[in-house]
CSV table of C-alpha atoms in Angstrom, one decimal:
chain,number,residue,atom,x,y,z
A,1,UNK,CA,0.0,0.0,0.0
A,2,UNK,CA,1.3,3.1,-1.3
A,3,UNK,CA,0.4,6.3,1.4
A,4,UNK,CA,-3.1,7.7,0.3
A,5,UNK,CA,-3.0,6.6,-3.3
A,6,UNK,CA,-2.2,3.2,-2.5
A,7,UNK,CA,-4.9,0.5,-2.5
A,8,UNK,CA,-7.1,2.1,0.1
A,9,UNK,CA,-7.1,5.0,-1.3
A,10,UNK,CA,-8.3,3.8,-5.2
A,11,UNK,CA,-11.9,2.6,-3.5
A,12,UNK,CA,-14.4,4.6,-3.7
A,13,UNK,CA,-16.4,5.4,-0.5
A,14,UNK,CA,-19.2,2.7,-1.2
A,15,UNK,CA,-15.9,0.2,-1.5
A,16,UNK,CA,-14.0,1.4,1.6
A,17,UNK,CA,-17.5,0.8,3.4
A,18,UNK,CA,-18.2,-2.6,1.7
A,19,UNK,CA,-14.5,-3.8,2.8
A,20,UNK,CA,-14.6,-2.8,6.8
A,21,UNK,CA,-18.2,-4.5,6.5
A,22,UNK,CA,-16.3,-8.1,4.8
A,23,UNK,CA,-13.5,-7.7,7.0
A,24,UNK,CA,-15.5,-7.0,10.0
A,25,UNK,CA,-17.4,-10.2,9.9
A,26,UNK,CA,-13.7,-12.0,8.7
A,27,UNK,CA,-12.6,-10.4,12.3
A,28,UNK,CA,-15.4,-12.5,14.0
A,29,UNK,CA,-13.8,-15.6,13.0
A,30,UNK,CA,-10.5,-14.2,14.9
A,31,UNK,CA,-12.1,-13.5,18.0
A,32,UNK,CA,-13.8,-16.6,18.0
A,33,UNK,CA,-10.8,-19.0,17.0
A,34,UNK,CA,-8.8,-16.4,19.9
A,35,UNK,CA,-11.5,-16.7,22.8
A,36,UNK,CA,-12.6,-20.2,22.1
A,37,UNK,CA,-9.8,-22.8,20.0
A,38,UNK,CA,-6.7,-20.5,22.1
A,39,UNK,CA,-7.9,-20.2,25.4
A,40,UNK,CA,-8.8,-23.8,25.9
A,41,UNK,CA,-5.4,-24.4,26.0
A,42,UNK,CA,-5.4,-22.3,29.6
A,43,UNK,CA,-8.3,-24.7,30.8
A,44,UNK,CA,-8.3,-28.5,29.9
A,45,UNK,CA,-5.6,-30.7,28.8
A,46,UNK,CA,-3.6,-29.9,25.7
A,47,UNK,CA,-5.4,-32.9,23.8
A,48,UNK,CA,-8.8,-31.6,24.4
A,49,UNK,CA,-7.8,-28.2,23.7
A,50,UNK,CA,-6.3,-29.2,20.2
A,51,UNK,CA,-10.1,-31.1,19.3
A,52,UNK,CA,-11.6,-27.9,20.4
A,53,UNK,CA,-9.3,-25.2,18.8
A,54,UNK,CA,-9.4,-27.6,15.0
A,55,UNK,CA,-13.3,-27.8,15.6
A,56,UNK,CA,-13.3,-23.9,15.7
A,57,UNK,CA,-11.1,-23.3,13.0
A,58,UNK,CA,-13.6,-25.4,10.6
A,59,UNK,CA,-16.5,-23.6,11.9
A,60,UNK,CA,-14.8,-20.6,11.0
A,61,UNK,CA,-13.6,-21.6,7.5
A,62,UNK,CA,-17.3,-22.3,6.9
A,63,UNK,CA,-18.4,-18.8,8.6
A,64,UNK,CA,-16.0,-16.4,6.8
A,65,UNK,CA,-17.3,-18.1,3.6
A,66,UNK,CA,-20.7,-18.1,4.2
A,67,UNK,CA,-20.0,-14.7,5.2
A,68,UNK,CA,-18.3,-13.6,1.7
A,69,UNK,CA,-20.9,-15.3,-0.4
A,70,UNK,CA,-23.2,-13.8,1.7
A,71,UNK,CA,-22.5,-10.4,1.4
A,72,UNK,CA,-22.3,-11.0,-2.7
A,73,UNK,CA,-25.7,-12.1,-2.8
A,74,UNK,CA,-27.2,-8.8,-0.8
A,75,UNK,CA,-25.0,-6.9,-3.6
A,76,UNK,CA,-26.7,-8.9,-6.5
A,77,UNK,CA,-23.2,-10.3,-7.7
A,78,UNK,CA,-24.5,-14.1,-7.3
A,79,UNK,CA,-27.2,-16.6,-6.4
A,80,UNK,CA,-28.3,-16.7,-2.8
A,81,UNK,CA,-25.8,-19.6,-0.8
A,82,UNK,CA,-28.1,-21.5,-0.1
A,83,UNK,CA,-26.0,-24.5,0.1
A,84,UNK,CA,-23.7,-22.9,2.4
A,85,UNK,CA,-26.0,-21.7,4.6
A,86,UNK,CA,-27.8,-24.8,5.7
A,87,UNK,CA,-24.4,-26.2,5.6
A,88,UNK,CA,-23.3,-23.6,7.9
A,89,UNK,CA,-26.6,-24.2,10.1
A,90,UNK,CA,-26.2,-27.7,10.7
A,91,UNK,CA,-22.6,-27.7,11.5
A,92,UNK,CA,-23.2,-25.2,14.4
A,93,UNK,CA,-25.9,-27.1,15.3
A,94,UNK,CA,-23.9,-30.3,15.7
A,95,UNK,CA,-21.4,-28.7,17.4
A,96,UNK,CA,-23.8,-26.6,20.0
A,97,UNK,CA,-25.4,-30.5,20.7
A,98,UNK,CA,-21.7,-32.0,20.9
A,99,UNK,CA,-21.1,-29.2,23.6
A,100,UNK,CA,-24.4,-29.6,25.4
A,101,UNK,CA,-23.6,-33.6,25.3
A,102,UNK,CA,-20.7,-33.1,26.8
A,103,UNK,CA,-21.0,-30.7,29.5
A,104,UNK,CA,-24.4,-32.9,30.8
A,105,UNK,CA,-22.9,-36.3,30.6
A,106,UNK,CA,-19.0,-36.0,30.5
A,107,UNK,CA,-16.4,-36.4,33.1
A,108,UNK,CA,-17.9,-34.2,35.5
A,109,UNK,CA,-15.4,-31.8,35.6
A,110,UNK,CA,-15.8,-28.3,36.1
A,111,UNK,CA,-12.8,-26.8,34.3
A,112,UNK,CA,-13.7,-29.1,31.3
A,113,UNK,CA,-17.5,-28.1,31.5
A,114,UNK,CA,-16.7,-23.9,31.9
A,115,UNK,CA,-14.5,-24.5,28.3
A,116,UNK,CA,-17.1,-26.4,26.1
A,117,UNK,CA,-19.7,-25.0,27.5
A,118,UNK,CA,-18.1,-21.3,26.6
A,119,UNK,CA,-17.3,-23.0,23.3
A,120,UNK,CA,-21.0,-23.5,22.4
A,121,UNK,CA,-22.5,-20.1,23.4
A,122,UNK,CA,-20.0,-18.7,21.2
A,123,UNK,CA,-20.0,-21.2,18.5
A,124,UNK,CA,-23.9,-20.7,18.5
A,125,UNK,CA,-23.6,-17.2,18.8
A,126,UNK,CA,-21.4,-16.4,15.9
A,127,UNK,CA,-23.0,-19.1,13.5
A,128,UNK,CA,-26.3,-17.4,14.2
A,129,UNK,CA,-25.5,-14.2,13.4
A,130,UNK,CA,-23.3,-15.0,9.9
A,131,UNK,CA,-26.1,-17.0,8.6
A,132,UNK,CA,-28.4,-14.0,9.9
A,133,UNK,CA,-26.2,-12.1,6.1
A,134,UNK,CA,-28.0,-15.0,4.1
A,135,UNK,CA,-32.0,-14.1,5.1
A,136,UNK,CA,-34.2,-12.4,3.2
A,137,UNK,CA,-36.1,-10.6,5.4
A,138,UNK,CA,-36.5,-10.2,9.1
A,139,UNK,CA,-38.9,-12.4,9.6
A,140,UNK,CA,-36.9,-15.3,8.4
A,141,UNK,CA,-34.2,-14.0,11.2
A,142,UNK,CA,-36.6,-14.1,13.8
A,143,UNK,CA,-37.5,-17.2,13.1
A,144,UNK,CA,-33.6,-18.5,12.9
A,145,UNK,CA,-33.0,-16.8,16.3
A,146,UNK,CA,-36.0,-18.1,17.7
A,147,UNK,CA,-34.9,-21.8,16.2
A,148,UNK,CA,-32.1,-21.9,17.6
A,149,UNK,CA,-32.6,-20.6,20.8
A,150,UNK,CA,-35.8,-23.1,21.6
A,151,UNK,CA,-33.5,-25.9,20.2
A,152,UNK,CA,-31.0,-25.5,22.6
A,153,UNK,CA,-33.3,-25.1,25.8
A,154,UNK,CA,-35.0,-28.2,24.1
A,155,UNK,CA,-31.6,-30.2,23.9
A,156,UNK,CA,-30.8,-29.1,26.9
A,157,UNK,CA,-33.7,-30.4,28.2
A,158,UNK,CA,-33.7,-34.2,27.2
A,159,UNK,CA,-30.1,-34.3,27.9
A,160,UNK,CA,-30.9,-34.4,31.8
A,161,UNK,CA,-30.4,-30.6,32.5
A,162,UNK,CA,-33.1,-28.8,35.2
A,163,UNK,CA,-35.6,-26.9,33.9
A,164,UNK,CA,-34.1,-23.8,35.0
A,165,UNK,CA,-31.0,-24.5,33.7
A,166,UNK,CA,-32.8,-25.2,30.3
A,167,UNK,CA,-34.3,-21.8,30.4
A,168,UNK,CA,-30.9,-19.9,31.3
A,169,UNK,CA,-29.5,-21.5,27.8
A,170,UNK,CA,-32.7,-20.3,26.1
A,171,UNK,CA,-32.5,-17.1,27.2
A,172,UNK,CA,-28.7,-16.7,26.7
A,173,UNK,CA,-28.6,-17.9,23.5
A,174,UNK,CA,-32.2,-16.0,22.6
A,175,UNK,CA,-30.1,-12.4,23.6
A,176,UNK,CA,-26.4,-13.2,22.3
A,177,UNK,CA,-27.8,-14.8,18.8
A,178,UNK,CA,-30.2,-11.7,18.2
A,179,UNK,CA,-27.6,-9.2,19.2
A,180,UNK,CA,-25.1,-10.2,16.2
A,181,UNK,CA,-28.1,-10.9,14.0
A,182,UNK,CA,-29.1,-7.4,14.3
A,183,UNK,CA,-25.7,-6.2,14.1
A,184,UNK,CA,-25.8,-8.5,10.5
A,185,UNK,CA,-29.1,-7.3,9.4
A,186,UNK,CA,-27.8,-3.8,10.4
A,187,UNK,CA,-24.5,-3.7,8.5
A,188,UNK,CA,-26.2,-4.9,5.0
A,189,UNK,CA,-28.6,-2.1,5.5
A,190,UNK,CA,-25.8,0.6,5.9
A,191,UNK,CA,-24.3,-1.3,3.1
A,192,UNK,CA,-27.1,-1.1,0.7
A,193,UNK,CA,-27.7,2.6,1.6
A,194,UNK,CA,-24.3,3.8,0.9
A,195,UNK,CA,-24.3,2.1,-2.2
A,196,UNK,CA,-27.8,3.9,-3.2
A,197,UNK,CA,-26.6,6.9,-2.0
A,198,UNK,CA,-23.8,6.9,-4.5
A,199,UNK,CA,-26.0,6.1,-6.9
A,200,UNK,CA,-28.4,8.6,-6.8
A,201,UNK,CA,-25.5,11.1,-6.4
A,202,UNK,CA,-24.1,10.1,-10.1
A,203,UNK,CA,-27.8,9.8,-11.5
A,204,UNK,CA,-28.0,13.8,-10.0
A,205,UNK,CA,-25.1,14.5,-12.4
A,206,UNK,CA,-26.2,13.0,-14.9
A,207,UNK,CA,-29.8,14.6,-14.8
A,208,UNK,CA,-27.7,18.2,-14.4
A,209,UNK,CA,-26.2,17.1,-17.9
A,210,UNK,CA,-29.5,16.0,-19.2
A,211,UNK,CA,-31.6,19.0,-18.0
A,212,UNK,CA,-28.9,21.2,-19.5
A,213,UNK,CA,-29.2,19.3,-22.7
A,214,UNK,CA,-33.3,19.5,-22.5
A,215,UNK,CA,-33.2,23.4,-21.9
A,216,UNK,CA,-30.4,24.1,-25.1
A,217,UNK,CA,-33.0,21.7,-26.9
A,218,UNK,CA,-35.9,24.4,-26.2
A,219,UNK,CA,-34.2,27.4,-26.8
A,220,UNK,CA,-33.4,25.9,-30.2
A,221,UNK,CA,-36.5,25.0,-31.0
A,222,UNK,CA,-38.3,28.2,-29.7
A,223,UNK,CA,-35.5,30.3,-32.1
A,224,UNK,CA,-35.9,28.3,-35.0
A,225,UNK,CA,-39.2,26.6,-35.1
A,226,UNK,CA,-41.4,29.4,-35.9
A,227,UNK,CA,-38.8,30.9,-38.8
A,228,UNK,CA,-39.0,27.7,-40.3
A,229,UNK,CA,-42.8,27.3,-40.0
A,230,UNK,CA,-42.6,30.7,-42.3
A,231,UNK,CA,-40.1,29.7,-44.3
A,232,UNK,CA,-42.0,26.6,-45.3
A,233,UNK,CA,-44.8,28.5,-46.1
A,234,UNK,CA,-43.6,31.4,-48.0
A,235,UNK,CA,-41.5,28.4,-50.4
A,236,UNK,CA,-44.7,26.8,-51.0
A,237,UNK,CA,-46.2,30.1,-51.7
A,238,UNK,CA,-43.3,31.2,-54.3
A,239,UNK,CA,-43.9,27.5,-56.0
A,240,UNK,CA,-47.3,28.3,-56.9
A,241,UNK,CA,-46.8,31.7,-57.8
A,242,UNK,CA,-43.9,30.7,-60.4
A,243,UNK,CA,-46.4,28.0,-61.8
A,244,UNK,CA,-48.9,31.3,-62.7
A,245,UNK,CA,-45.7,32.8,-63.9
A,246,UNK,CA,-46.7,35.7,-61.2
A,247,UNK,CA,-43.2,37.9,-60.1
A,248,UNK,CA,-44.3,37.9,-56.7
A,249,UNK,CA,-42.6,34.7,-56.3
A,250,UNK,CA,-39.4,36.8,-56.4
A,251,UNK,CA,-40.6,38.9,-53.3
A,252,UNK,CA,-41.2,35.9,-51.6
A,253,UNK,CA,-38.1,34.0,-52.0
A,254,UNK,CA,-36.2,37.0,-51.3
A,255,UNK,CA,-38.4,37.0,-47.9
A,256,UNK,CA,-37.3,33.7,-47.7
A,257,UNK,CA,-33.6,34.3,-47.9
A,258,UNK,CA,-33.9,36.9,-45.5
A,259,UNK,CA,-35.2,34.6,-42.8
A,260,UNK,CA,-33.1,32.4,-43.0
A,261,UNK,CA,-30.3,34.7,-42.7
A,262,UNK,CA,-32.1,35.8,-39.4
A,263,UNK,CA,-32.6,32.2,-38.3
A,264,UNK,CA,-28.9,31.8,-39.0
A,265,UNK,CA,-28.0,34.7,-36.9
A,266,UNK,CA,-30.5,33.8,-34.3
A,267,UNK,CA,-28.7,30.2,-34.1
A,268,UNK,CA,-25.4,31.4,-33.6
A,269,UNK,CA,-26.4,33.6,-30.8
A,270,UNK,CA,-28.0,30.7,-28.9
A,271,UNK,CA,-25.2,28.4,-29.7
A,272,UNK,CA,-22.6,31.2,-28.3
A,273,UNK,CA,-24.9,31.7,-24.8
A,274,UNK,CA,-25.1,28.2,-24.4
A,275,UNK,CA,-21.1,27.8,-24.5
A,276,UNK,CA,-20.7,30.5,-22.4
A,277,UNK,CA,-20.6,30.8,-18.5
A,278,UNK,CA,-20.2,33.4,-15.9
A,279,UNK,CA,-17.4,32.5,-13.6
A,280,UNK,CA,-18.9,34.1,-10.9
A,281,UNK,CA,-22.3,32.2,-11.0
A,282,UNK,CA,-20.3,28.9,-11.5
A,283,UNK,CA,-18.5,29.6,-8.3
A,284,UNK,CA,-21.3,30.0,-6.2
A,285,UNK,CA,-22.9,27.5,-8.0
A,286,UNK,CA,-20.0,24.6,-7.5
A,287,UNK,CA,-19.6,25.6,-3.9
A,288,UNK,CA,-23.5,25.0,-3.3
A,289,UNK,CA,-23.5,22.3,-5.1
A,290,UNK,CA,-20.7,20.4,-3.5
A,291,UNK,CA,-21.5,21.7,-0.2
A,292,UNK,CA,-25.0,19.6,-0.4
A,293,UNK,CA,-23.2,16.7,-1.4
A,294,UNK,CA,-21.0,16.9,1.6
A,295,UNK,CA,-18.0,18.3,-0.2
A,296,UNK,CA,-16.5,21.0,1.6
A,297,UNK,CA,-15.4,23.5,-0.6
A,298,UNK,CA,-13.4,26.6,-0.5
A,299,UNK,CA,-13.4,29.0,-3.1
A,300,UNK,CA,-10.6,32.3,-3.0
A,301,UNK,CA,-9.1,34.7,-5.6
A,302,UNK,CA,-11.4,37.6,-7.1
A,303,UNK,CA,-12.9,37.6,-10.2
A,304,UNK,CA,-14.0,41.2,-10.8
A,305,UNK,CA,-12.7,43.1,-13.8
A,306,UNK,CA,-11.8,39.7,-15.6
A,307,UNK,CA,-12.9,40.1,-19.2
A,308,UNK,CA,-16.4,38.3,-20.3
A,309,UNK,CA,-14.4,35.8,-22.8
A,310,UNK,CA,-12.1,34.6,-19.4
A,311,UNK,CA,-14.9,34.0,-17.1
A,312,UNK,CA,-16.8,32.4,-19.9
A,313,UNK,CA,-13.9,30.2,-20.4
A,314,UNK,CA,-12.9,29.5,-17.1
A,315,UNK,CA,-16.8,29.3,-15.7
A,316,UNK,CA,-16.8,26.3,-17.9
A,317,UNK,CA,-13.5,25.1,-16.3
A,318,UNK,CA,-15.6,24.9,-13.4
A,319,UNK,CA,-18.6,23.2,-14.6
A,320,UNK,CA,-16.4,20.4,-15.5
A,321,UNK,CA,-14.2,20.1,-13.1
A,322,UNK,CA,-17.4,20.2,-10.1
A,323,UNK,CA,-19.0,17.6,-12.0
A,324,UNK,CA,-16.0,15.6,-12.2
A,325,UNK,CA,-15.6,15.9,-8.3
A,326,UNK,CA,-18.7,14.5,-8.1
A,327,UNK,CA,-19.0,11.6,-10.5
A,328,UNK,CA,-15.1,10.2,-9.9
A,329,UNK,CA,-13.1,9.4,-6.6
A,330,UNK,CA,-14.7,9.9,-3.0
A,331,UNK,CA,-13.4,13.4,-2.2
A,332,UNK,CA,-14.2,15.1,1.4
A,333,UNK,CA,-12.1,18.8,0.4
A,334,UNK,CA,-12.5,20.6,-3.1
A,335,UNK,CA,-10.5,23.9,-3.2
A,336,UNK,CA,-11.0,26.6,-6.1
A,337,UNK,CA,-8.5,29.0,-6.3
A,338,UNK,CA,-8.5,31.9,-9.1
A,339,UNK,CA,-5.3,34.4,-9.1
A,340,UNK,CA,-3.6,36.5,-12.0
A,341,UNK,CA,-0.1,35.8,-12.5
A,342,UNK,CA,1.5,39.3,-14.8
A,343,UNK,CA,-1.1,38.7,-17.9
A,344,UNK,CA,-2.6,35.5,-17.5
A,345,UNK,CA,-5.4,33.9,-15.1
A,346,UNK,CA,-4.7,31.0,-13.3
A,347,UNK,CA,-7.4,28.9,-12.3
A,348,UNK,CA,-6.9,25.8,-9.9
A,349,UNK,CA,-9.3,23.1,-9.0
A,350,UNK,CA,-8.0,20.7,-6.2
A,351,UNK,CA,-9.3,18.1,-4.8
A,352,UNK,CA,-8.6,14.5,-2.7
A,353,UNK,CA,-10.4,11.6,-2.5
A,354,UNK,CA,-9.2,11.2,-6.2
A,355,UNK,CA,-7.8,7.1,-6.6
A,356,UNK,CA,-5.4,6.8,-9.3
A,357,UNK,CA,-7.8,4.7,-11.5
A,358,UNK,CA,-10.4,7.3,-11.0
A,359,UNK,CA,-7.9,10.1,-11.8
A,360,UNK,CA,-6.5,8.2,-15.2
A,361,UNK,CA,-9.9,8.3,-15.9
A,362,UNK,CA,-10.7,11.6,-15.9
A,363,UNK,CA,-8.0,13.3,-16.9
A,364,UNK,CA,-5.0,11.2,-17.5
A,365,UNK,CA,-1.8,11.7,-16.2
A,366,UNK,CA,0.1,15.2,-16.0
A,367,UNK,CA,-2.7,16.1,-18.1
A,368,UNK,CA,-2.4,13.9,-21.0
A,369,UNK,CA,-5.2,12.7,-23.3
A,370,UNK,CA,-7.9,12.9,-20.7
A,371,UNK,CA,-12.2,11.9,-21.3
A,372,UNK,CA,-14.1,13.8,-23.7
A,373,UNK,CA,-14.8,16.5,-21.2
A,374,UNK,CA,-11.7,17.6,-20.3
A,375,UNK,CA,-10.8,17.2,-24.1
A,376,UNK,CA,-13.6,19.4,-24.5
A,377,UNK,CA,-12.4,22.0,-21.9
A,378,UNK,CA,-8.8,21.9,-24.4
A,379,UNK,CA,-10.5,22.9,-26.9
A,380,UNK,CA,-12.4,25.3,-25.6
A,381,UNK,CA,-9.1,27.2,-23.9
A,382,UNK,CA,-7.1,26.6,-27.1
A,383,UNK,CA,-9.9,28.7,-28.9
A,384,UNK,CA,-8.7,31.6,-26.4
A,385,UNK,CA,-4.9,31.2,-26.5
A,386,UNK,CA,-5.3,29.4,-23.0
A,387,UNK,CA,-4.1,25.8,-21.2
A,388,UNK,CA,-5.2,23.0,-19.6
A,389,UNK,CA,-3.3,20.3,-17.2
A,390,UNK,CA,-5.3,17.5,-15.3
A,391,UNK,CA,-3.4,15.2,-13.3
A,392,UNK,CA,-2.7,13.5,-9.8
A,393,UNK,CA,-0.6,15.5,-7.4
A,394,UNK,CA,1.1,14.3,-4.3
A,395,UNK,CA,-0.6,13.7,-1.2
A,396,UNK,CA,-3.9,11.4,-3.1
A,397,UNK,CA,-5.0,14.6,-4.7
A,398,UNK,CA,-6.4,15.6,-8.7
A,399,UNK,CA,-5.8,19.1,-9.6
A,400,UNK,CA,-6.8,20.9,-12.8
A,401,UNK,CA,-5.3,24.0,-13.9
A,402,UNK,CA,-6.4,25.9,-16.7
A,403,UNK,CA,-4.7,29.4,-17.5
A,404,UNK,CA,-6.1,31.8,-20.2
A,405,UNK,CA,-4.5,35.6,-20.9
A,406,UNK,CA,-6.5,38.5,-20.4
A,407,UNK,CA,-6.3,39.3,-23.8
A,408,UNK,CA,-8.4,36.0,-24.3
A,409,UNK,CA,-10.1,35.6,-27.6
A,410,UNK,CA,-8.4,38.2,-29.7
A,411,UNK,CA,-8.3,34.9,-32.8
A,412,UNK,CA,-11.9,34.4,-32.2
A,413,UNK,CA,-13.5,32.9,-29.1
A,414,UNK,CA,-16.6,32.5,-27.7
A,415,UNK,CA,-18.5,35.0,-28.1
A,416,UNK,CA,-17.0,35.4,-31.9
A,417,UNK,CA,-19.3,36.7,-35.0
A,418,UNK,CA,-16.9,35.8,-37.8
A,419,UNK,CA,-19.8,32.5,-38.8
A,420,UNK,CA,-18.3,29.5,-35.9
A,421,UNK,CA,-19.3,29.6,-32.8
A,422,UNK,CA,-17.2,29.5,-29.2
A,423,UNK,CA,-15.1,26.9,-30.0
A,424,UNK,CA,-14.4,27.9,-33.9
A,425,UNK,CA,-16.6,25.3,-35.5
A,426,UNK,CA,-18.8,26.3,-38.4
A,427,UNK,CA,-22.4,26.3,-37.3
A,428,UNK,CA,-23.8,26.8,-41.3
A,429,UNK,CA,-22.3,27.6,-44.1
């Protein structure tokens, strides 16, 4: 493991959480091989204490299994281990009736009895409560709990023990089973919920993107779709006048001309609105945006007196770069910095969280090819003479810094009326 980019720090917060919950229940297995297989040795004879610790060990084998397959089946990566579990179910029982056997009818003595019977509340106890990641619901818990629990006071029972006796291992294994079947049933919950959570925070990008996408959509169509309503009509109006041979079909295809001249422009001025962004709005707007999805972000620098083609093209800097904090890594700190360096703006966007299969991803290292919307970004910059650089810095963070002079767009930008749009492609011809 590497510091903060190693291994750890590539997983995503829904795979950090999914790991302590798989290694948690892996831990079980330690405690249990520790408290029962290890500390029999203290208690009975070195022979018994062997039988006991290699009978642990194989109900553990079976349990961190279980366990694994377990927690793959709440996640919908496999079919429900069935197998395993009533595998799983009878072992424990087998061993909990062993231990019951032998504490009523064995040698009668005490130091023996304490150890086994120690090794079946816990053997029952931690059984319970891995098979507990296999149930569907919980009322099939319950009723496992509840199983359990009357079997042993029921075993107990025709085994010779008194009544009240009987009713002390009911009760004791009725309160240790349900404790770690909750704490089971618990965990996949948390599990599941992080997972949705993450979920529903890269379908809220993604609906940013579409509802973005939607409202360019109307403003097209509201421009355009009456003009070409007219222009349909007026053409079909000029056809049948040039059939009478009438010459004011010429009027009308010159009206026609006209309009679509004006649709043209209209076009282009939608098109160049669309690409371009006021920094200041995006600022306020990333900040609020990463603050609600418990990013804390801190934005310095001032922005006043920048020209309108520098904040448009750094206010889409922004746009990209918040949405890429949000969609890639698991960052807790996002810092925005905006300075001017002699004749140039400088803006940085920082952030950690940023694993180094999520940061290839996005941008590529020391800001090489990168995904389409940092290539996008390039593109945008190169049309005003500025930079971009994407890349992972030290310390597990992703930083992209895009500088643009304040004589931006003097070649034609956004915001250019020379026929291309922002980015100096031809809209029509």
């Amino acid at each position: 493991m590497r510091g903060p980019g190693g291994w750890w720090g590539r997983k995503t917060t829904p795979a950090k959480v999914e790991t302590y919950t798989r290694w948690s229940f892996h831990f079980f297995g330690v405690i249990e091989i520790t408290v029962v297989g290890l500390a029999s040795f203290a208690q009975v004879d070195a022979g018994l204490a062997s039988a006991l610790t290699l009978t642990v060990v194989a109900h553990v084998a079976l349990c961190m299994l279980t366990a694994s397959r377990a927690l793959d089946w709440t996640r919908g990566r496999r079919a429900r281990p069935v197998g395993l579990l009533w595998a799983l179910g009878a072992l424990t029982a087998a061993l909990a009736a062993g231990a019951l056997l032998y504490v009523e009818l064995g040698s009668g003595d005490d130091a023996v009895a304490t150890a086994v019977g120690g090794d079946f509340g816990v053997l029952v106890t931690f059984g319970v409560g891995i098979m507990a990641l296999g149930m569907a619901g919980r009322r099939q818990v319950s009723w496992l709990v509840g199983g359990f629990a009357a079997g042993s006071g029921a075993v107990a029972l025709l085994l010779g023990a008194p009544a009240a006796a009987a009713l002390v291992t009911t009760v004791s294994v009725l309160f240790g089973t349900s404790f770690l079947a909750l704490t089971s049933f618990f965990s996949v919950w948390l599990l599941n919920a992080v997972y949705a959570l993450d979920e529903a925070r890269e379908t809220r990008a993604r609906l940013a993107v579409a509802e973005e996408r939607l409202r360019f959509g109307r403003d097209l169509h509201d421009v355009i779709g009456r003009n070409l309503a007219v222009i349909a009509l007026k053409s079909e109006l000029a056809v049948q006048l040039t059939r009478r041979e009438r010459p004011e079909a010429v009027d009308q295809m010159i009206e026609v001309q006209r309009i679509a001249r004006e649709s043209q422009r209209e076009v282009r001025a939608v098109v160049r609105g669309y690409r371009e962004a006021d920094l200041n709005a995006e600022l306020t707007g990333a900040r609020g945006v990463l603050d609600a999805a418990g990013i804390r972000c801190e934005v310095t620098g001032e922005t006043a007196g920048l020209p309108d083609r520098v904040q448009s093209a750094l206010g889409w800097v922004v746009r990209e770069a918040t949405t890429n904090v949000l969609r890639h890594g698991a960052a807790e700190r996002c810092a925005v910095t905006v300075r001017t360096t002699g004749e140039r703006v400088v803006l940085t966007v920082e952030n950690d969280g940023a694993g180094e299969t999520a940061g290839e991803r996005i941008g590529g290292r020391g800001g090489g090819r990168g995904g389409s919307g940092l290539a996008g970004l390039r593109e945008r910059l190169t049309a005003v003479d500025g930079t971009l650089t994407a890349g992972r810095a030290e310390g597990g963070l992703f930083r992209v810094v895009a500088e643009v002079p304040l004589g931006a767009g003097s070649t034609g930008g956004a915001g250019s009326t020379d026929g291309t749009d922002g980015a100096g492609l031809e809209v029509a011809s």
